[in-house]
Amino acid sequence: MAAAVATLAVGAASAAVLMQGAGSAGASAPPPVVTPAAAAGAPPSDAIVLFDGRNLDQWVASRGGGLADWTVADGVATVNKAAGNIETRRRFRNYQLHLEWRVPANVTGSGQARGNSGVFLASTGPGDAGYELQILDSYRNRTYADGQAGAVYKQHPPLANPARPPGEWQSYDIVWTAPVFAADGDLISPARVTAFFNGVLIQNDAVLKGETVFIGTPRYRPYASAPIKLQAHRDPSPPISFRNIWVRETP
């Protein structure tokens, strides 16, 4: 009888420990509920829509902060190379970004002079200052590996080339983790990016060496938050277009 009582006591204690453990885990706040979009690529319920095909109200000119003077027609924003880069009115740190882009079917040129643009995941100054994920016609168009579509420009070539032909829409899905700086400006942790190109993994938690530069050594400059920038590259090929751009802020 004594053995049976002891066994029951041990069993009850074990159950209490298990319940306590479950209760402890349950004490954390549950994750927020997000309603996914009905269609693939459409914004979920907590997304900030940056371009829905109607206007560029969420964007400004990178040079001077005035009107984002790109052409909007038929649900598409087309680069105005003379007007220059545009960037978001809002500033961001960490986020998930979706955008779709298209090189025109009548594209001309070769290498870097063929459908060139870029999305700067953090715009840290005028012109092309910041951290760029390259946009380019990379369908049967040879160029240097860390300059083709999906590259962290001049730092990390893409892991694959899933580019579609000119005239077809391409998609980027990007997870950006901003660099962290100490109060004195010293780097605590570098920027990281994971990206999918047409659903194919092309950057897997890639660690950046600093801002992306055409010539020279990448370096970090402290910033707290930054706009997202789209590039109006000055190569002579016909301009590319964008649609369906949205972002989700992440911890």
PDB file of N, CA, C and O in Angstrom, residues 122-186:
ATOM      1  N   ALA A 122      18.088  49.671 -48.002  1.00  0.00           N
ATOM      2  CA  ALA A 122      18.154  50.828 -47.107  1.00  0.00           C
ATOM      3  C   ALA A 122      18.873  51.925 -47.887  1.00  0.00           C
ATOM      4  O   ALA A 122      20.023  51.739 -48.293  1.00  0.00           O
ATOM      5  N   SER A 123      18.177  53.014 -48.131  1.00  0.00           N
ATOM      6  CA  SER A 123      18.769  54.158 -48.825  1.00  0.00           C
ATOM      7  C   SER A 123      19.404  55.064 -47.784  1.00  0.00           C
ATOM      8  O   SER A 123      18.708  55.676 -46.975  1.00  0.00           O
ATOM      9  N   THR A 124      20.721  55.148 -47.798  1.00  0.00           N
ATOM     10  CA  THR A 124      21.434  55.876 -46.748  1.00  0.00           C
ATOM     11  C   THR A 124      21.952  57.235 -47.200  1.00  0.00           C
ATOM     12  O   THR A 124      22.720  57.875 -46.487  1.00  0.00           O
ATOM     13  N   GLY A 125      21.524  57.666 -48.379  1.00  0.00           N
ATOM     14  CA  GLY A 125      21.974  58.959 -48.869  1.00  0.00           C
ATOM     15  C   GLY A 125      21.529  59.168 -50.298  1.00  0.00           C
ATOM     16  O   GLY A 125      20.776  58.362 -50.865  1.00  0.00           O
ATOM     17  N   PRO A 126      21.988  60.249 -50.921  1.00  0.00           N
ATOM     18  CA  PRO A 126      21.566  60.562 -52.292  1.00  0.00           C
ATOM     19  C   PRO A 126      22.159  59.600 -53.307  1.00  0.00           C
ATOM     20  O   PRO A 126      23.062  58.813 -53.002  1.00  0.00           O
ATOM     21  N   GLY A 127      21.648  59.671 -54.531  1.00  0.00           N
ATOM     22  CA  GLY A 127      22.173  58.821 -55.587  1.00  0.00           C
ATOM     23  C   GLY A 127      21.988  57.352 -55.265  1.00  0.00           C
ATOM     24  O   GLY A 127      20.909  56.920 -54.871  1.00  0.00           O
ATOM     25  N   ASP A 128      23.060  56.596 -55.417  1.00  0.00           N
ATOM     26  CA  ASP A 128      22.996  55.156 -55.204  1.00  0.00           C
ATOM     27  C   ASP A 128      23.586  54.730 -53.858  1.00  0.00           C
ATOM     28  O   ASP A 128      24.071  53.599 -53.711  1.00  0.00           O
ATOM     29  N   ALA A 129      23.544  55.605 -52.879  1.00  0.00           N
ATOM     30  CA  ALA A 129      24.035  55.254 -51.544  1.00  0.00           C
ATOM     31  C   ALA A 129      23.069  54.281 -50.871  1.00  0.00           C
ATOM     32  O   ALA A 129      21.855  54.495 -50.866  1.00  0.00           O
ATOM     33  N   GLY A 130      23.617  53.219 -50.329  1.00  0.00           N
ATOM     34  CA  GLY A 130      22.788  52.263 -49.606  1.00  0.00           C
ATOM     35  C   GLY A 130      23.193  50.832 -49.901  1.00  0.00           C
ATOM     36  O   GLY A 130      24.340  50.541 -50.253  1.00  0.00           O
ATOM     37  N   TYR A 131      22.227  49.924 -49.762  1.00  0.00           N
ATOM     38  CA  TYR A 131      22.464  48.484 -49.849  1.00  0.00           C
ATOM     39  C   TYR A 131      21.589  47.938 -50.981  1.00  0.00           C
ATOM     40  O   TYR A 131      20.375  47.834 -50.837  1.00  0.00           O
ATOM     41  N   GLU A 132      22.215  47.575 -52.091  1.00  0.00           N
ATOM     42  CA  GLU A 132      21.465  47.270 -53.313  1.00  0.00           C
ATOM     43  C   GLU A 132      21.381  45.784 -53.613  1.00  0.00           C
ATOM     44  O   GLU A 132      22.383  45.070 -53.613  1.00  0.00           O
ATOM     45  N   LEU A 133      20.157  45.335 -53.907  1.00  0.00           N
ATOM     46  CA  LEU A 133      19.932  44.045 -54.547  1.00  0.00           C
ATOM     47  C   LEU A 133      19.702  44.347 -56.028  1.00  0.00           C
ATOM     48  O   LEU A 133      18.771  45.071 -56.384  1.00  0.00           O
ATOM     49  N   GLN A 134      20.541  43.791 -56.878  1.00  0.00           N
ATOM     50  CA  GLN A 134      20.561  44.157 -58.283  1.00  0.00           C
ATOM     51  C   GLN A 134      19.325  43.681 -59.037  1.00  0.00           C
ATOM     52  O   GLN A 134      18.801  42.588 -58.789  1.00  0.00           O
ATOM     53  N   ILE A 135      18.861  44.518 -59.964  1.00  0.00           N
ATOM     54  CA  ILE A 135      17.835  44.170 -60.939  1.00  0.00           C
ATOM     55  C   ILE A 135      18.464  44.336 -62.312  1.00  0.00           C
ATOM     56  O   ILE A 135      19.097  45.356 -62.591  1.00  0.00           O
ATOM     57  N   LEU A 136      18.289  43.340 -63.167  1.00  0.00           N
ATOM     58  CA  LEU A 136      18.929  43.346 -64.480  1.00  0.00           C
ATOM     59  C   LEU A 136      18.267  42.278 -65.338  1.00  0.00           C
ATOM     60  O   LEU A 136      17.708  41.314 -64.814  1.00  0.00           O
ATOM     61  N   ASP A 137      18.307  42.465 -66.663  1.00  0.00           N
ATOM     62  CA  ASP A 137      17.919  41.369 -67.526  1.00  0.00           C
ATOM     63  C   ASP A 137      19.031  40.322 -67.490  1.00  0.00           C
ATOM     64  O   ASP A 137      20.104  40.521 -68.063  1.00  0.00           O
ATOM     65  N   SER A 138      18.786  39.234 -66.791  1.00  0.00           N
ATOM     66  CA  SER A 138      19.784  38.169 -66.677  1.00  0.00           C
ATOM     67  C   SER A 138      19.369  36.923 -67.432  1.00  0.00           C
ATOM     68  O   SER A 138      19.894  35.830 -67.185  1.00  0.00           O
ATOM     69  N   TYR A 139      18.439  37.090 -68.365  1.00  0.00           N
ATOM     70  CA  TYR A 139      18.031  35.965 -69.206  1.00  0.00           C
ATOM     71  C   TYR A 139      18.941  35.932 -70.435  1.00  0.00           C
ATOM     72  O   TYR A 139      18.851  36.778 -71.328  1.00  0.00           O
ATOM     73  N   ARG A 140      19.847  34.997 -70.452  1.00  0.00           N
ATOM     74  CA  ARG A 140      20.802  34.851 -71.551  1.00  0.00           C
ATOM     75  C   ARG A 140      21.568  36.148 -71.815  1.00  0.00           C
ATOM     76  O   ARG A 140      21.809  36.524 -72.960  1.00  0.00           O
ATOM     77  N   ASN A 141      21.922  36.814 -70.742  1.00  0.00           N
ATOM     78  CA  ASN A 141      22.673  38.065 -70.825  1.00  0.00           C
ATOM     79  C   ASN A 141      23.852  37.958 -69.877  1.00  0.00           C
ATOM     80  O   ASN A 141      23.694  38.050 -68.658  1.00  0.00           O
ATOM     81  N   ARG A 142      25.025  37.773 -70.413  1.00  0.00           N
ATOM     82  CA  ARG A 142      26.203  37.523 -69.582  1.00  0.00           C
ATOM     83  C   ARG A 142      26.753  38.823 -69.010  1.00  0.00           C
ATOM     84  O   ARG A 142      26.814  39.860 -69.674  1.00  0.00           O
ATOM     85  N   THR A 143      27.142  38.742 -67.745  1.00  0.00           N
ATOM     86  CA  THR A 143      27.797  39.847 -67.061  1.00  0.00           C
ATOM     87  C   THR A 143      28.553  39.258 -65.878  1.00  0.00           C
ATOM     88  O   THR A 143      28.561  38.031 -65.683  1.00  0.00           O
ATOM     89  N   TYR A 144      29.191  40.087 -65.073  1.00  0.00           N
ATOM     90  CA  TYR A 144      29.906  39.561 -63.908  1.00  0.00           C
ATOM     91  C   TYR A 144      28.908  39.024 -62.887  1.00  0.00           C
ATOM     92  O   TYR A 144      27.794  39.551 -62.730  1.00  0.00           O
ATOM     93  N   ALA A 145      29.297  37.952 -62.196  1.00  0.00           N
ATOM     94  CA  ALA A 145      28.355  37.198 -61.359  1.00  0.00           C
ATOM     95  C   ALA A 145      27.742  38.037 -60.254  1.00  0.00           C
ATOM     96  O   ALA A 145      26.543  37.911 -59.954  1.00  0.00           O
ATOM     97  N   ASP A 146      28.553  38.915 -59.620  1.00  0.00           N
ATOM     98  CA  ASP A 146      28.006  39.715 -58.519  1.00  0.00           C
ATOM     99  C   ASP A 146      27.376  41.015 -59.019  1.00  0.00           C
ATOM    100  O   ASP A 146      27.175  41.947 -58.255  1.00  0.00           O
ATOM    101  N   GLY A 147      27.026  41.042 -60.319  1.00  0.00           N
ATOM    102  CA  GLY A 147      26.301  42.173 -60.880  1.00  0.00           C
ATOM    103  C   GLY A 147      25.041  41.749 -61.599  1.00  0.00           C
ATOM    104  O   GLY A 147      24.340  42.581 -62.176  1.00  0.00           O
ATOM    105  N   GLN A 148      24.722  40.451 -61.585  1.00  0.00           N
ATOM    106  CA  GLN A 148      23.520  40.005 -62.280  1.00  0.00           C
ATOM    107  C   GLN A 148      22.311  40.098 -61.357  1.00  0.00           C
ATOM    108  O   GLN A 148      22.431  40.411 -60.170  1.00  0.00           O
ATOM    109  N   ALA A 149      21.142  39.868 -61.928  1.00  0.00           N
ATOM    110  CA  ALA A 149      19.904  39.974 -61.153  1.00  0.00           C
ATOM    111  C   ALA A 149      19.973  39.085 -59.915  1.00  0.00           C
ATOM    112  O   ALA A 149      20.380  37.923 -59.992  1.00  0.00           O
ATOM    113  N   GLY A 150      19.581  39.655 -58.779  1.00  0.00           N
ATOM    114  CA  GLY A 150      19.582  38.906 -57.524  1.00  0.00           C
ATOM    115  C   GLY A 150      20.868  38.978 -56.745  1.00  0.00           C
ATOM    116  O   GLY A 150      20.950  38.440 -55.637  1.00  0.00           O
ATOM    117  N   ALA A 151      21.876  39.648 -57.291  1.00  0.00           N
ATOM    118  CA  ALA A 151      23.134  39.804 -56.562  1.00  0.00           C
ATOM    119  C   ALA A 151      23.015  40.906 -55.520  1.00  0.00           C
ATOM    120  O   ALA A 151      22.342  41.914 -55.750  1.00  0.00           O
ATOM    121  N   VAL A 152      23.659  40.720 -54.383  1.00  0.00           N
ATOM    122  CA  VAL A 152      23.961  41.859 -53.514  1.00  0.00           C
ATOM    123  C   VAL A 152      25.136  42.527 -54.206  1.00  0.00           C
ATOM    124  O   VAL A 152      26.236  41.980 -54.258  1.00  0.00           O
ATOM    125  N   TYR A 153      24.882  43.682 -54.784  1.00  0.00           N
ATOM    126  CA  TYR A 153      25.767  44.221 -55.808  1.00  0.00           C
ATOM    127  C   TYR A 153      27.228  44.294 -55.352  1.00  0.00           C
ATOM    128  O   TYR A 153      27.535  44.869 -54.304  1.00  0.00           O
ATOM    129  N   LYS A 154      28.078  43.657 -56.147  1.00  0.00           N
ATOM    130  CA  LYS A 154      29.525  43.597 -55.947  1.00  0.00           C
ATOM    131  C   LYS A 154      29.942  42.915 -54.639  1.00  0.00           C
ATOM    132  O   LYS A 154      31.084  43.039 -54.207  1.00  0.00           O
ATOM    133  N   GLN A 155      29.008  42.171 -54.019  1.00  0.00           N
ATOM    134  CA  GLN A 155      29.352  41.447 -52.792  1.00  0.00           C
ATOM    135  C   GLN A 155      29.000  39.968 -52.860  1.00  0.00           C
ATOM    136  O   GLN A 155      29.855  39.121 -52.591  1.00  0.00           O
ATOM    137  N   HIS A 156      27.742  39.647 -53.192  1.00  0.00           N
ATOM    138  CA  HIS A 156      27.305  38.251 -53.189  1.00  0.00           C
ATOM    139  C   HIS A 156      26.564  37.932 -54.488  1.00  0.00           C
ATOM    140  O   HIS A 156      25.477  38.463 -54.713  1.00  0.00           O
ATOM    141  N   PRO A 157      27.118  37.072 -55.345  1.00  0.00           N
ATOM    142  CA  PRO A 157      26.351  36.605 -56.502  1.00  0.00           C
ATOM    143  C   PRO A 157      25.117  35.835 -56.041  1.00  0.00           C
ATOM    144  O   PRO A 157      25.109  35.273 -54.935  1.00  0.00           O
ATOM    145  N   PRO A 158      24.080  35.777 -56.847  1.00  0.00           N
ATOM    146  CA  PRO A 158      22.931  34.952 -56.478  1.00  0.00           C
ATOM    147  C   PRO A 158      23.292  33.470 -56.497  1.00  0.00           C
ATOM    148  O   PRO A 158      24.217  33.049 -57.209  1.00  0.00           O
ATOM    149  N   LEU A 159      22.569  32.680 -55.723  1.00  0.00           N
ATOM    150  CA  LEU A 159      22.827  31.244 -55.657  1.00  0.00           C
ATOM    151  C   LEU A 159      22.323  30.516 -56.899  1.00  0.00           C
ATOM    152  O   LEU A 159      22.704  29.362 -57.138  1.00  0.00           O
ATOM    153  N   ALA A 160      21.455  31.165 -57.666  1.00  0.00           N
ATOM    154  CA  ALA A 160      20.895  30.577 -58.886  1.00  0.00           C
ATOM    155  C   ALA A 160      20.434  31.715 -59.791  1.00  0.00           C
ATOM    156  O   ALA A 160      20.331  32.865 -59.347  1.00  0.00           O
ATOM    157  N   ASN A 161      20.166  31.394 -61.038  1.00  0.00           N
ATOM    158  CA  ASN A 161      19.645  32.373 -61.997  1.00  0.00           C
ATOM    159  C   ASN A 161      18.305  31.885 -62.546  1.00  0.00           C
ATOM    160  O   ASN A 161      18.263  31.177 -63.555  1.00  0.00           O
ATOM    161  N   PRO A 162      17.198  32.247 -61.884  1.00  0.00           N
ATOM    162  CA  PRO A 162      15.880  31.815 -62.345  1.00  0.00           C
ATOM    163  C   PRO A 162      15.154  32.874 -63.185  1.00  0.00           C
ATOM    164  O   PRO A 162      13.925  32.951 -63.197  1.00  0.00           O
ATOM    165  N   ALA A 163      15.923  33.719 -63.888  1.00  0.00           N
ATOM    166  CA  ALA A 163      15.327  34.832 -64.630  1.00  0.00           C
ATOM    167  C   ALA A 163      14.421  34.350 -65.756  1.00  0.00           C
ATOM    168  O   ALA A 163      14.743  33.382 -66.465  1.00  0.00           O
ATOM    169  N   ARG A 164      13.324  35.052 -65.929  1.00  0.00           N
ATOM    170  CA  ARG A 164      12.426  34.831 -67.059  1.00  0.00           C
ATOM    171  C   ARG A 164      12.830  35.745 -68.214  1.00  0.00           C
ATOM    172  O   ARG A 164      13.550  36.720 -68.020  1.00  0.00           O
ATOM    173  N   PRO A 165      12.338  35.474 -69.421  1.00  0.00           N
ATOM    174  CA  PRO A 165      12.704  36.311 -70.571  1.00  0.00           C
ATOM    175  C   PRO A 165      12.155  37.734 -70.436  1.00  0.00           C
ATOM    176  O   PRO A 165      11.185  37.979 -69.700  1.00  0.00           O
ATOM    177  N   PRO A 166      12.758  38.688 -71.132  1.00  0.00           N
ATOM    178  CA  PRO A 166      12.210  40.044 -71.174  1.00  0.00           C
ATOM    179  C   PRO A 166      10.751  40.023 -71.616  1.00  0.00           C
ATOM    180  O   PRO A 166      10.341  39.181 -72.429  1.00  0.00           O
ATOM    181  N   GLY A 167       9.978  40.950 -71.042  1.00  0.00           N
ATOM    182  CA  GLY A 167       8.548  41.008 -71.328  1.00  0.00           C
ATOM    183  C   GLY A 167       7.707  40.251 -70.325  1.00  0.00           C
ATOM    184  O   GLY A 167       6.490  40.449 -70.267  1.00  0.00           O
ATOM    185  N   GLU A 168       8.321  39.383 -69.520  1.00  0.00           N
ATOM    186  CA  GLU A 168       7.595  38.643 -68.485  1.00  0.00           C
ATOM    187  C   GLU A 168       7.877  39.254 -67.117  1.00  0.00           C
ATOM    188  O   GLU A 168       8.961  39.786 -66.874  1.00  0.00           O
ATOM    189  N   TRP A 169       6.895  39.137 -66.215  1.00  0.00           N
ATOM    190  CA  TRP A 169       7.052  39.681 -64.871  1.00  0.00           C
ATOM    191  C   TRP A 169       7.931  38.768 -64.025  1.00  0.00           C
ATOM    192  O   TRP A 169       7.833  37.542 -64.088  1.00  0.00           O
ATOM    193  N   GLN A 170       8.795  39.407 -63.238  1.00  0.00           N
ATOM    194  CA  GLN A 170       9.673  38.725 -62.291  1.00  0.00           C
ATOM    195  C   GLN A 170       9.276  39.163 -60.878  1.00  0.00           C
ATOM    196  O   GLN A 170       8.730  40.255 -60.702  1.00  0.00           O
ATOM    197  N   SER A 171       9.576  38.345 -59.878  1.00  0.00           N
ATOM    198  CA  SER A 171       9.249  38.718 -58.492  1.00  0.00           C
ATOM    199  C   SER A 171      10.456  38.549 -57.587  1.00  0.00           C
ATOM    200  O   SER A 171      11.274  37.645 -57.766  1.00  0.00           O
ATOM    201  N   TYR A 172      10.558  39.464 -56.619  1.00  0.00           N
ATOM    202  CA  TYR A 172      11.510  39.356 -55.515  1.00  0.00           C
ATOM    203  C   TYR A 172      10.719  39.288 -54.214  1.00  0.00           C
ATOM    204  O   TYR A 172       9.787  40.080 -54.003  1.00  0.00           O
ATOM    205  N   ASP A 173      11.114  38.376 -53.343  1.00  0.00           N
ATOM    206  CA  ASP A 173      10.638  38.340 -51.962  1.00  0.00           C
ATOM    207  C   ASP A 173      11.873  38.380 -51.078  1.00  0.00           C
ATOM    208  O   ASP A 173      12.729  37.482 -51.162  1.00  0.00           O
ATOM    209  N   ILE A 174      11.958  39.408 -50.258  1.00  0.00           N
ATOM    210  CA  ILE A 174      13.202  39.745 -49.564  1.00  0.00           C
ATOM    211  C   ILE A 174      12.957  39.875 -48.066  1.00  0.00           C
ATOM    212  O   ILE A 174      11.967  40.486 -47.648  1.00  0.00           O
ATOM    213  N   VAL A 175      13.830  39.303 -47.274  1.00  0.00           N
ATOM    214  CA  VAL A 175      13.827  39.509 -45.821  1.00  0.00           C
ATOM    215  C   VAL A 175      15.101  40.277 -45.475  1.00  0.00           C
ATOM    216  O   VAL A 175      16.211  39.772 -45.694  1.00  0.00           O
ATOM    217  N   TRP A 176      14.931  41.475 -44.969  1.00  0.00           N
ATOM    218  CA  TRP A 176      16.060  42.373 -44.681  1.00  0.00           C
ATOM    219  C   TRP A 176      16.211  42.547 -43.182  1.00  0.00           C
ATOM    220  O   TRP A 176      15.244  42.885 -42.480  1.00  0.00           O
ATOM    221  N   THR A 177      17.421  42.296 -42.686  1.00  0.00           N
ATOM    222  CA  THR A 177      17.767  42.565 -41.295  1.00  0.00           C
ATOM    223  C   THR A 177      18.798  43.681 -41.284  1.00  0.00           C
ATOM    224  O   THR A 177      19.914  43.507 -41.785  1.00  0.00           O
ATOM    225  N   ALA A 178      18.418  44.822 -40.755  1.00  0.00           N
ATOM    226  CA  ALA A 178      19.275  46.005 -40.796  1.00  0.00           C
ATOM    227  C   ALA A 178      20.484  45.846 -39.885  1.00  0.00           C
ATOM    228  O   ALA A 178      20.431  45.119 -38.886  1.00  0.00           O
ATOM    229  N   PRO A 179      21.568  46.535 -40.199  1.00  0.00           N
ATOM    230  CA  PRO A 179      22.721  46.523 -39.291  1.00  0.00           C
ATOM    231  C   PRO A 179      22.383  47.239 -37.992  1.00  0.00           C
ATOM    232  O   PRO A 179      21.509  48.110 -37.953  1.00  0.00           O
ATOM    233  N   VAL A 180      23.090  46.864 -36.949  1.00  0.00           N
ATOM    234  CA  VAL A 180      22.896  47.485 -35.642  1.00  0.00           C
ATOM    235  C   VAL A 180      24.192  48.198 -35.260  1.00  0.00           C
ATOM    236  O   VAL A 180      25.282  47.630 -35.392  1.00  0.00           O
ATOM    237  N   PHE A 181      24.046  49.445 -34.772  1.00  0.00           N
ATOM    238  CA  PHE A 181      25.207  50.256 -34.421  1.00  0.00           C
ATOM    239  C   PHE A 181      25.141  50.667 -32.953  1.00  0.00           C
ATOM    240  O   PHE A 181      24.060  50.851 -32.383  1.00  0.00           O
ATOM    241  N   ALA A 182      26.311  50.810 -32.347  1.00  0.00           N
ATOM    242  CA  ALA A 182      26.396  51.332 -30.986  1.00  0.00           C
ATOM    243  C   ALA A 182      26.192  52.838 -31.011  1.00  0.00           C
ATOM    244  O   ALA A 182      26.173  53.477 -32.070  1.00  0.00           O
ATOM    245  N   ALA A 183      26.045  53.416 -29.830  1.00  0.00           N
ATOM    246  CA  ALA A 183      25.819  54.862 -29.724  1.00  0.00           C
ATOM    247  C   ALA A 183      26.953  55.667 -30.342  1.00  0.00           C
ATOM    248  O   ALA A 183      26.742  56.765 -30.864  1.00  0.00           O
ATOM    249  N   ASP A 184      28.166  55.111 -30.306  1.00  0.00           N
ATOM    250  CA  ASP A 184      29.311  55.826 -30.876  1.00  0.00           C
ATOM    251  C   ASP A 184      29.502  55.550 -32.364  1.00  0.00           C
ATOM    252  O   ASP A 184      30.469  56.010 -32.967  1.00  0.00           O
ATOM    253  N   GLY A 185      28.578  54.768 -32.966  1.00  0.00           N
ATOM    254  CA  GLY A 185      28.648  54.487 -34.382  1.00  0.00           C
ATOM    255  C   GLY A 185      29.344  53.199 -34.752  1.00  0.00           C
ATOM    256  O   GLY A 185      29.348  52.806 -35.922  1.00  0.00           O
ATOM    257  N   ASP A 186      29.947  52.520 -33.777  1.00  0.00           N
ATOM    258  CA  ASP A 186      30.603  51.245 -34.066  1.00  0.00           C
ATOM    259  C   ASP A 186      29.566  50.193 -34.457  1.00  0.00           C
ATOM    260  O   ASP A 186      28.445  50.171 -33.930  1.00  0.00           O
TER     261      ASP A 186
END
